[in-house]
Tab-separated table of C-alpha atoms in Angstrom:
chain	number	residue	atom	x	y	z
A	30	MET	CA	49.630	12.486	-29.605
A	31	PRO	CA	53.396	12.383	-30.229
A	32	MET	CA	55.429	15.542	-30.686
A	33	ARG	CA	59.071	16.328	-31.321
A	34	HIS	CA	59.613	19.382	-29.125
A	35	TRP	CA	58.206	20.577	-25.822
A	36	PRO	CA	56.354	23.915	-25.986
A	37	GLU	CA	58.473	26.882	-24.983
A	38	ARG	CA	58.217	27.861	-21.326
A	39	THR	CA	56.477	31.207	-20.782
A	40	ASP	CA	55.144	32.819	-17.648
A	41	VAL	CA	51.492	32.435	-16.747
A	42	GLN	CA	49.726	35.328	-18.387
A	43	THR	CA	46.361	36.693	-19.417
A	44	ILE	CA	46.018	38.219	-22.869
A	45	THR	CA	43.612	41.153	-22.674
A	46	VAL	CA	41.976	42.790	-25.680
A	47	PHE	CA	40.090	46.119	-25.459
A	48	ILE	CA	37.542	46.870	-28.160
A	49	ASN	CA	36.124	50.399	-28.382
A	50	ILE	CA	32.384	50.172	-28.818
A	51	THR	CA	30.903	53.583	-28.101
A	52	GLY	CA	33.942	55.788	-27.784
A	53	ARG	CA	33.451	55.919	-24.015
A	54	HIS	CA	33.310	52.268	-22.974
A	55	ALA	CA	35.311	49.165	-23.683
A	56	CYS	CA	34.622	45.452	-23.482
A	57	ARG	CA	37.365	43.274	-22.013
A	58	PHE	CA	37.997	39.763	-23.251
A	59	SER	CA	40.562	37.615	-21.441
A	60	ARG	CA	42.143	34.462	-22.708
A	61	LYS	CA	44.437	32.339	-20.531
A	62	ARG	CA	47.123	30.296	-22.176
A	63	MET	CA	47.125	26.548	-21.686
A	64	LYS	CA	49.087	25.556	-18.595
A	65	CYS	CA	51.685	22.868	-18.071
A	66	VAL	CA	52.890	21.177	-14.888
A	67	ASP	CA	55.809	23.596	-14.657
A	68	ASP	CA	53.358	26.425	-13.948
A	69	PHE	CA	52.727	24.896	-10.514
A	70	ARG	CA	54.904	24.273	-7.480
A	71	LEU	CA	54.679	21.901	-4.526
A	72	ARG	CA	55.592	23.466	-1.200
A	73	LEU	CA	56.709	21.156	1.585
A	74	GLY	CA	58.087	23.077	4.533
A	75	ASN	CA	60.879	25.270	3.180
A	76	SER	CA	61.125	23.365	-0.100
A	77	GLU	CA	59.575	24.551	-3.352
A	78	LEU	CA	59.473	21.667	-5.812
A	79	VAL	CA	58.369	20.687	-9.277
A	80	PRO	CA	55.090	18.899	-8.424
A	81	ILE	CA	56.177	15.516	-9.799
A	82	VAL	CA	56.777	12.522	-7.528
A	83	ILE	CA	58.157	9.225	-8.826
A	84	GLY	CA	56.521	6.398	-6.915
A	85	GLY	CA	58.492	3.893	-4.863
A	86	MET	CA	58.403	0.670	-6.858
A	87	GLY	CA	59.907	-2.417	-5.293
A	88	VAL	CA	61.782	-4.683	-5.139
A	89	ASP	CA	64.548	-2.298	-6.198
A	90	ILE	CA	62.678	-1.074	-9.281
A	91	SER	CA	62.793	2.538	-8.143
A	92	VAL	CA	66.528	2.185	-7.836
A	93	GLN	CA	68.833	4.913	-6.593
A	94	GLN	CA	69.602	6.121	-10.134
A	95	LEU	CA	65.905	6.618	-10.937
A	96	ALA	CA	64.981	8.260	-7.642
A	97	LEU	CA	67.948	10.630	-7.774
A	98	GLU	CA	67.016	11.819	-11.259
A	99	ALA	CA	63.735	13.129	-9.846
A	100	VAL	CA	65.684	14.844	-7.076
A	101	ARG	CA	68.167	16.393	-9.506
A	102	LEU	CA	65.330	17.734	-11.657
A	103	GLY	CA	63.637	19.387	-8.692
A	104	GLY	CA	60.931	16.868	-7.852
A	105	ILE	CA	60.625	13.995	-5.379
A	106	GLY	CA	62.097	10.539	-5.886
A	107	HIS	CA	61.312	7.419	-3.885
A	108	LEU	CA	63.472	4.498	-2.936
A	109	SER	CA	61.622	1.318	-2.013
A	110	ASP	CA	62.419	-0.443	1.241
A	111	ALA	CA	61.064	-3.768	0.005
A	112	MET	CA	63.444	-6.645	0.803
A	113	MET	CA	66.184	-4.214	1.765
A	114	MET	CA	68.459	-6.938	3.169
A	115	ASP	CA	68.654	-8.734	-0.163
A	116	THR	CA	69.196	-5.400	-1.925
A	117	ALA	CA	72.042	-4.580	0.440
A	118	ASP	CA	73.630	-7.944	-0.353
A	119	ARG	CA	73.701	-7.050	-4.041
A	120	TYR	CA	74.936	-3.479	-3.702
A	121	PHE	CA	77.211	-3.605	-0.703
A	122	GLY	CA	78.592	-7.144	-0.740
A	123	LYS	CA	76.789	-8.140	2.460
A	124	HIS	CA	75.483	-11.608	3.377
A	125	PHE	CA	72.302	-10.778	5.268
A	126	THR	CA	70.127	-13.214	3.293
A	127	ARG	CA	72.615	-16.061	3.536
A	128	ASP	CA	73.037	-15.527	7.274
A	129	LYS	CA	69.272	-15.459	7.795
A	130	MET	CA	68.866	-18.716	5.905
A	131	ARG	CA	71.572	-20.429	7.961
A	132	ALA	CA	69.988	-19.237	11.199
A	133	ASN	CA	66.584	-20.650	10.225
A	134	MET	CA	67.454	-23.979	8.580
A	135	ALA	CA	65.499	-25.940	11.198
A	136	SER	CA	62.170	-24.842	9.714
A	137	MET	CA	63.068	-25.660	6.093
A	138	ASN	CA	60.623	-28.581	5.718
A	139	ASN	CA	58.068	-27.397	8.245
A	140	PRO	CA	54.959	-25.498	7.074
A	141	ASP	CA	54.946	-23.685	10.427
A	142	LYS	CA	57.363	-20.782	9.976
A	143	SER	CA	56.740	-19.141	13.353
A	144	GLY	CA	60.381	-19.706	14.299
A	145	VAL	CA	61.744	-17.810	11.271
A	146	ARG	CA	63.239	-14.574	12.522
A	147	PHE	CA	64.969	-11.528	11.083
A	148	ASP	CA	67.953	-10.062	12.876
A	149	PRO	CA	66.819	-6.505	13.759
A	150	GLY	CA	70.397	-5.291	13.656
A	151	ALA	CA	70.812	-6.595	10.114
A	152	VAL	CA	67.519	-4.998	9.051
A	153	ALA	CA	68.664	-1.653	10.435
A	154	GLU	CA	72.144	-1.888	8.908
A	155	ALA	CA	70.782	-2.791	5.467
A	156	THR	CA	68.396	0.165	5.532
A	157	ARG	CA	71.057	2.596	6.717
A	158	LEU	CA	73.515	1.448	4.046
A	159	HIS	CA	71.013	1.876	1.223
A	160	VAL	CA	69.644	5.226	2.365
A	161	ALA	CA	72.990	6.747	3.322
A	162	ALA	CA	74.526	5.867	-0.048
A	163	ALA	CA	71.616	7.482	-1.889
A	164	MET	CA	71.676	10.593	0.275
A	165	GLU	CA	75.415	10.979	-0.286
A	166	ALA	CA	74.886	10.794	-4.061
A	167	LYS	CA	71.979	13.242	-3.985
A	168	ARG	CA	72.280	16.323	-6.194
A	169	GLY	CA	69.819	19.123	-6.912
A	170	HIS	CA	67.200	20.754	-4.737
A	171	GLY	CA	64.573	18.004	-4.879
A	172	LEU	CA	63.782	15.596	-2.039
A	173	LEU	CA	64.512	11.900	-1.594
A	174	PHE	CA	61.888	9.793	0.187
A	175	ILE	CA	61.600	6.107	0.983
A	176	ASN	CA	58.431	4.126	0.352
A	177	LEU	CA	57.904	1.942	3.408
A	178	MET	CA	55.719	-1.067	2.639
A	179	GLU	CA	53.873	-1.776	5.848
A	180	LYS	CA	52.593	-5.113	4.566
A	181	LEU	CA	56.131	-6.489	4.894
A	182	THR	CA	55.231	-8.021	8.243
A	183	MET	CA	58.450	-10.073	8.533
A	184	ASN	CA	57.034	-12.239	11.363
A	185	ALA	CA	57.280	-9.267	13.720
A	186	PRO	CA	55.247	-6.414	12.173
A	187	ARG	CA	55.634	-3.776	14.849
A	188	GLU	CA	59.288	-4.361	15.660
A	189	THR	CA	60.565	-4.628	12.099
A	190	MET	CA	58.586	-1.624	10.896
A	191	GLN	CA	59.874	0.468	13.766
A	192	THR	CA	63.422	-0.661	12.986
A	193	ARG	CA	63.127	0.209	9.302
A	194	MET	CA	61.626	3.647	9.949
A	195	ASN	CA	64.176	4.595	12.581
A	196	ALA	CA	67.073	3.380	10.447
A	197	ALA	CA	65.918	5.433	7.465
A	198	LEU	CA	65.681	8.519	9.660
A	199	ASP	CA	69.116	7.782	11.134
A	200	ALA	CA	70.578	7.684	7.625
A	201	GLY	CA	69.184	11.122	6.799
A	202	ILE	CA	66.291	10.326	4.470
A	203	ASP	CA	64.283	13.449	3.585
A	204	GLY	CA	60.945	11.748	4.090
A	205	ILE	CA	59.039	8.488	4.609
A	206	THR	CA	55.906	7.498	2.709
A	207	LEU	CA	53.845	4.868	4.516
A	208	ALA	CA	52.306	2.529	1.955
A	209	ALA	CA	50.969	-0.951	1.247
A	210	GLY	CA	48.586	-1.527	4.128
A	211	LEU	CA	48.509	1.669	6.159
A	212	ASN	CA	49.048	1.024	9.866
A	213	GLN	CA	47.107	3.598	11.862
A	214	ASN	CA	49.746	3.650	14.614
A	215	SER	CA	52.843	4.057	12.439
A	216	PHE	CA	53.685	7.561	13.668
A	217	HIS	CA	53.647	6.318	17.249
A	218	LEU	CA	56.532	3.956	16.458
A	219	ILE	CA	58.950	6.813	15.761
A	220	GLN	CA	57.603	9.556	18.019
A	221	ASP	CA	60.772	9.452	20.138
A	222	HIS	CA	63.147	9.789	17.211
A	223	PRO	CA	64.913	13.199	17.153
A	224	ARG	CA	63.840	13.683	13.514
A	225	PHE	CA	60.165	12.858	14.122
A	226	ARG	CA	59.097	16.456	13.484
A	227	ASP	CA	61.909	17.323	11.115
A	228	ALA	CA	61.605	14.661	8.391
A	229	LYS	CA	58.651	14.711	6.020
A	230	LEU	CA	56.137	11.973	6.834
A	231	GLY	CA	53.376	11.072	4.408
A	232	ILE	CA	50.721	8.425	3.968
A	233	ILE	CA	48.995	6.744	1.027
A	234	VAL	CA	45.216	6.370	1.229
A	235	SER	CA	42.535	5.273	-1.205
A	236	SER	CA	39.578	6.963	0.474
A	237	ALA	CA	38.665	9.965	2.567
A	238	ARG	CA	37.572	7.590	5.326
A	239	ALA	CA	41.047	6.042	5.607
A	240	LEU	CA	42.532	9.520	6.002
A	241	GLN	CA	39.944	10.468	8.620
A	242	ILE	CA	40.752	7.384	10.698
A	243	PHE	CA	44.493	8.026	10.514
A	244	ILE	CA	44.150	11.663	11.557
A	245	ARG	CA	41.893	10.713	14.459
A	246	ARG	CA	44.164	7.903	15.683
A	247	ASN	CA	47.193	10.188	15.688
A	248	ALA	CA	45.558	13.293	17.160
A	249	LYS	CA	47.330	12.945	20.512
A	250	LEU	CA	50.740	13.150	18.840
A	251	ASN	CA	50.036	16.665	17.563
A	252	ARG	CA	51.764	15.560	14.362
A	253	LEU	CA	49.840	15.693	11.083
A	254	PRO	CA	51.146	14.051	7.904
A	255	ASP	CA	53.217	16.457	5.825
A	256	TYR	CA	51.502	15.177	2.680
A	257	VAL	CA	48.804	12.711	1.678
A	258	ILE	CA	49.037	10.623	-1.478
A	259	VAL	CA	45.592	9.655	-2.744
A	260	GLU	CA	45.999	6.563	-4.901
A	261	GLY	CA	43.225	5.554	-7.271
A	262	PRO	CA	42.279	2.152	-8.740
A	263	LEU	CA	44.397	2.426	-11.922
A	264	ALA	CA	47.729	2.226	-10.073
A	265	GLY	CA	50.189	-0.617	-10.496
A	266	GLY	CA	50.947	-3.386	-8.037
A	267	HIS	CA	48.776	-3.869	-4.979
A	268	LEU	CA	45.526	-1.919	-4.892
A	269	GLY	CA	43.784	-0.309	-1.948
A	270	PHE	CA	40.474	-1.602	-3.294
A	271	GLY	CA	38.649	-4.897	-3.621
A	272	MET	CA	37.968	-6.712	-6.846
A	273	ASP	CA	35.226	-4.139	-7.389
A	274	TRP	CA	37.925	-1.523	-8.126
A	275	VAL	CA	36.193	-0.525	-11.379
A	276	LYS	CA	33.484	1.216	-9.344
A	277	TYR	CA	35.948	3.855	-8.141
A	278	ASP	CA	37.820	6.669	-9.840
A	279	LEU	CA	40.668	8.903	-8.728
A	280	LYS	CA	38.998	12.243	-9.464
A	281	THR	CA	36.038	11.445	-7.235
A	282	ILE	CA	38.215	10.193	-4.372
A	283	VAL	CA	40.500	13.234	-4.583
A	284	ALA	CA	37.503	15.563	-4.554
A	285	GLU	CA	36.128	13.835	-1.452
A	286	VAL	CA	39.485	14.096	0.331
A	287	LEU	CA	39.888	17.777	-0.550
A	288	ALA	CA	36.311	18.564	0.529
A	289	TRP	CA	36.785	16.851	3.899
A	290	MET	CA	40.118	18.583	4.500
A	291	GLN	CA	38.596	21.962	3.693
A	292	LYS	CA	35.737	21.258	6.070
A	293	GLU	CA	38.231	20.364	8.823
A	294	ASN	CA	40.461	23.329	7.967
A	295	LEU	CA	43.448	21.056	7.289
A	296	ALA	CA	46.151	22.451	5.008
A	297	ILE	CA	47.904	19.203	4.086
A	298	PRO	CA	49.242	18.940	0.510
A	299	VAL	CA	47.366	16.256	-1.440
A	300	ILE	CA	49.200	14.283	-4.129
A	301	ALA	CA	47.135	12.417	-6.737
A	302	ALA	CA	48.357	9.026	-7.977
A	303	GLY	CA	47.248	6.216	-10.241
A	304	GLY	CA	46.613	6.456	-13.976
A	305	ILE	CA	48.121	9.923	-14.584
A	306	PHE	CA	49.737	9.275	-17.934
A	307	THR	CA	50.404	12.718	-19.452
A	308	GLY	CA	51.338	16.185	-18.311
A	309	SER	CA	47.834	17.293	-19.264
A	310	ASP	CA	46.360	14.613	-16.997
A	311	ALA	CA	48.501	16.044	-14.212
A	312	VAL	CA	47.443	19.633	-14.916
A	313	GLY	CA	43.809	18.576	-14.651
A	314	PHE	CA	44.424	17.529	-11.052
A	315	LEU	CA	46.671	20.480	-10.215
A	316	GLU	CA	44.044	22.949	-11.408
A	317	ASN	CA	41.514	21.269	-9.141
A	318	GLY	CA	43.387	21.572	-5.877
A	319	VAL	CA	46.029	18.862	-5.611
A	320	ALA	CA	49.562	19.956	-4.782
A	321	ALA	CA	51.401	17.403	-6.931
A	322	VAL	CA	51.032	14.129	-8.815
A	323	GLN	CA	52.754	10.808	-8.238
A	324	VAL	CA	53.615	8.861	-11.378
A	325	ALA	CA	55.345	5.557	-12.000
A	326	THR	CA	54.160	3.581	-15.050
A	327	ARG	CA	55.966	5.699	-17.628
A	328	PHE	CA	59.203	5.489	-15.639
A	329	THR	CA	59.179	1.662	-15.625
A	330	ILE	CA	60.639	1.639	-19.148
A	331	SER	CA	63.237	4.319	-18.476
A	332	ARG	CA	66.885	3.362	-18.730
A	333	GLU	CA	67.429	4.141	-15.039
A	334	CYS	CA	64.618	1.862	-13.832
A	335	GLY	CA	65.724	-1.325	-12.075
A	336	LEU	CA	63.530	-3.679	-14.103
A	337	PRO	CA	65.404	-6.048	-16.417
A	338	GLU	CA	65.260	-5.475	-20.165
A	339	ALA	CA	62.827	-8.378	-20.707
A	340	ALA	CA	60.239	-6.837	-18.409
A	341	LYS	CA	60.559	-3.385	-19.997
A	342	GLN	CA	60.103	-4.832	-23.473
A	343	ALA	CA	57.122	-6.888	-22.264
A	344	TYR	CA	55.484	-3.711	-20.964
A	345	LEU	CA	56.093	-1.935	-24.262
A	346	GLY	CA	54.638	-4.818	-26.240
A	347	ALA	CA	51.565	-5.219	-24.026
A	348	GLU	CA	48.006	-4.691	-25.201
A	349	GLU	CA	45.173	-3.596	-22.937
A	350	SER	CA	43.835	-7.165	-22.865
A	351	ASP	CA	47.174	-8.369	-21.431
A	352	ILE	CA	46.598	-6.539	-18.124
A	353	GLU	CA	44.580	-8.050	-15.306
A	354	VAL	CA	43.760	-7.579	-11.630
A	355	ASN	CA	43.890	-10.836	-9.708
A	356	MET	CA	44.181	-12.278	-6.212
A	357	GLN	CA	47.511	-14.045	-6.791
A	358	SER	CA	49.265	-12.043	-4.072
A	359	PRO	CA	49.552	-13.754	-0.662
A	360	THR	CA	48.993	-10.349	0.980
A	361	GLY	CA	45.237	-10.659	0.481
A	362	TYR	CA	45.159	-7.514	-1.670
A	363	PRO	CA	44.240	-7.468	-5.376
A	364	MET	CA	47.263	-6.956	-7.605
A	365	ARG	CA	47.507	-5.625	-11.161
A	366	MET	CA	49.984	-7.364	-13.450
A	367	LEU	CA	50.612	-8.651	-16.942
A	368	LYS	CA	48.880	-11.975	-17.536
A	369	ARG	CA	52.092	-13.545	-18.841
A	370	THR	CA	54.137	-12.619	-15.787
A	371	PRO	CA	56.693	-15.450	-15.302
A	372	ALA	CA	55.652	-16.111	-11.696
A	373	MET	CA	52.157	-17.255	-12.614
A	374	GLY	CA	51.574	-20.958	-11.989
A	375	GLN	CA	55.044	-21.659	-10.642
A	376	GLY	CA	55.043	-23.656	-7.444
A	377	ILE	CA	58.488	-23.220	-5.968
A	378	ARG	CA	59.158	-24.343	-2.414
A	379	PRO	CA	58.496	-21.491	0.043
A	380	ASN	CA	61.783	-19.698	0.659
A	381	CYS	CA	60.867	-18.180	4.015
A	382	GLU	CA	64.223	-19.118	5.519
A	383	MET	CA	65.925	-16.826	2.989
A	384	TYR	CA	63.244	-14.178	2.655
A	385	GLY	CA	59.950	-14.522	4.570
A	386	TYR	CA	59.052	-10.851	4.324
A	387	LEU	CA	55.309	-11.569	4.339
A	388	LEU	CA	55.282	-13.966	7.267
A	389	GLU	CA	52.916	-13.145	10.103
A	390	ASN	CA	52.636	-15.516	13.065
A	391	GLY	CA	54.518	-18.048	10.969
A	392	LYS	CA	51.931	-18.068	8.197
A	393	CYS	CA	51.611	-16.901	4.613
A	394	GLU	CA	48.833	-17.567	2.096
A	395	TYR	CA	51.368	-18.968	-0.357
A	396	ILE	CA	52.511	-21.569	2.179
A	397	ASP	CA	48.874	-22.637	2.566
A	398	ALA	CA	48.360	-22.809	-1.213
A	399	TYR	CA	51.588	-24.774	-1.684
A	400	GLY	CA	50.638	-27.146	1.146
A	401	ARG	CA	47.251	-27.900	-0.434
A	402	VAL	CA	48.997	-29.113	-3.597
A	403	THR	CA	51.786	-31.034	-1.838
A	404	HIS	CA	49.542	-32.307	0.991
A	405	GLY	CA	51.688	-30.579	3.573
A	406	GLY	CA	55.087	-31.366	2.096
A	407	MET	CA	57.650	-28.595	1.736
A	408	ASP	CA	60.234	-30.092	-0.589
A	409	ARG	CA	58.858	-30.166	-4.157
A	410	LYS	CA	58.321	-27.927	-7.140
A	411	VAL	CA	54.696	-28.172	-8.181
A	412	ALA	CA	52.089	-26.135	-10.032
A	413	VAL	CA	50.418	-23.664	-7.659
A	414	ASN	CA	47.845	-21.677	-9.586
A	415	ASP	CA	46.026	-19.576	-6.999
A	416	LYS	CA	48.975	-17.817	-5.261
A	417	ILE	CA	52.569	-16.850	-5.960
A	418	CYS	CA	55.584	-16.808	-3.646
A	419	LEU	CA	55.760	-13.033	-3.744
A	420	CYS	CA	59.103	-12.665	-1.954
A	421	THR	CA	61.058	-15.010	-4.195
A	422	HIS	CA	59.461	-13.913	-7.443
A	423	MET	CA	59.674	-10.199	-6.642
A	424	ARG	CA	63.338	-10.656	-5.794
A	425	ASN	CA	63.856	-12.316	-9.201
A	426	TYR	CA	61.749	-9.719	-11.088
A	427	ASP	CA	59.304	-12.442	-12.121
A	428	VAL	CA	56.186	-10.552	-10.995
A	429	TRP	CA	55.396	-8.040	-13.718
A	430	THR	CA	53.076	-5.751	-11.809
A	431	CYS	CA	51.966	-2.752	-13.816
A	432	GLY	CA	49.620	0.200	-14.023
A	433	GLN	CA	46.401	0.052	-16.010
A	434	ASN	CA	47.884	2.342	-18.685
A	435	THR	CA	50.926	0.166	-19.333
A	436	TRP	CA	49.526	-0.785	-22.744
A	437	ARG	CA	49.888	2.871	-23.766
A	438	LEU	CA	53.652	2.920	-23.213
A	439	LYS	CA	54.293	2.048	-26.860
A	440	ASP	CA	52.931	5.505	-27.729
A	441	THR	CA	55.681	7.195	-25.709
A	442	THR	CA	58.672	5.897	-27.698
A	443	HIS	CA	59.562	4.322	-31.033
A	444	ARG	CA	60.441	0.875	-32.291
A	445	LEU	CA	63.932	-0.049	-33.432
A	446	GLU	CA	64.863	-1.967	-36.569
A	447	ASP	CA	65.367	-5.190	-34.617
A	448	GLY	CA	61.788	-5.024	-33.342
A	449	SER	CA	62.669	-3.952	-29.800
A	450	TRP	CA	61.564	-0.654	-28.305
A	451	PHE	CA	63.798	2.332	-27.575
A	452	LEU	CA	64.097	3.055	-23.833
A	453	PRO	CA	63.878	6.752	-22.918
A	454	SER	CA	65.853	8.348	-20.124
A	455	ALA	CA	64.161	9.195	-16.838
A	456	GLU	CA	64.971	12.846	-17.505
A	457	HIS	CA	63.083	12.714	-20.788
A	458	VAL	CA	59.982	11.254	-19.123
A	459	PHE	CA	60.170	13.753	-16.265
A	460	ARG	CA	60.530	16.710	-18.626
A	461	ASP	CA	57.639	15.487	-20.741
A	462	TYR	CA	55.377	15.490	-17.693
A	463	GLN	CA	56.743	18.891	-16.733
A	464	TYR	CA	56.320	20.744	-20.029
A	465	SER	CA	53.870	18.912	-22.297
A	466	LYS	CA	50.419	20.310	-23.111
A	467	ASN	CA	47.221	19.353	-24.901
A	468	GLN	CA	47.642	15.613	-24.174
A	469	GLN	CA	50.792	15.542	-26.281
A	470	ILE	CA	53.731	13.236	-25.584
A	471	LYS	CA	57.198	14.069	-26.869
A	472	LEU	CA	58.950	11.044	-28.315
A	473	PRO	CA	62.566	10.511	-27.285
A	474	ASP	CA	65.309	11.290	-29.805
């Protein structure tokens, strides 16, 4: 339901009415006012925060400008570390991608990419540049985290992940969220870093069982996660579920996680994510024990978001029937996207020499799919319908991944005379989550 103004902020209160019945006794009736997100606070260490987290969308969709708005407004913003070398090329005038391609030219026409290698020093430098610049620009009392996609195996999963984590800590990042294929030994990779117990470390799980396994595997480190993001099946991008995702729901998973943590006497803040579209949705979770909510879909159309205009307008024009979950990703995980995403059906030559972020032991499911169409050749553009070259198309913003509620975005803004949709500011979206009530959404001015 659209509205023009946020409700005025008032303190949490109980209105009490005394009615004299017998002259000696009174009946007491209490009525609590409807709450908003701003009535709650997330406590992480010494920080007291607005319990709103903007998710780390990559490649470079949760750009610095978007993440830092959450920080300025007192919440948590995420950078994404996806394809950080290419991002550093664009922002800092570096040539990491070009240099990598030149170093790996020998494998250009070979389906075996086991010889394709990243320069660890370049990976570290790119990460430090990006994080340090964001931390220097940081204003406000919120926190800036980086979303570390563990499925970026980069033909050396352990080494490259360790490099990326250490570099982010070196550059002063407030926290690291481990996402996209949780590695149970991730904490072990940075246990010797001087900021191992100082920086906030969190994990994303989609079940209580995944959390249990992680806690058990890391028990010897005496280092619990500082927060746990529980992501449900309505989230955008890659899902932590199979193609049977419709059988699951966020409320049930969150309840199971909270029940297990209470049983184990673990006081770890839980953050709910996936499908939380309004401030009232968020309050429903906050009133039932979560410490904060992570949101992303509504920020994809904000002016500060890194998506190009065409993608934002496509999201705003989408209907529910335009959204699908498929197995197009070479990661092996289901992925939610718009059906008309430009990457679908395009069979570009694998660009592993330039990118290759998903390579593992020289292999990638897209290389296999491409090879089946070209009969092993590596030098043609063909139609590949079952997989997409995720690295190349993500880098070019041709993979329009989205949350299940993307079709509702048109209800959060208004249409202009030329038929396009008005793009709200990130501050407007954040404030609407923070102050709205009764499932209302304030339209931007």
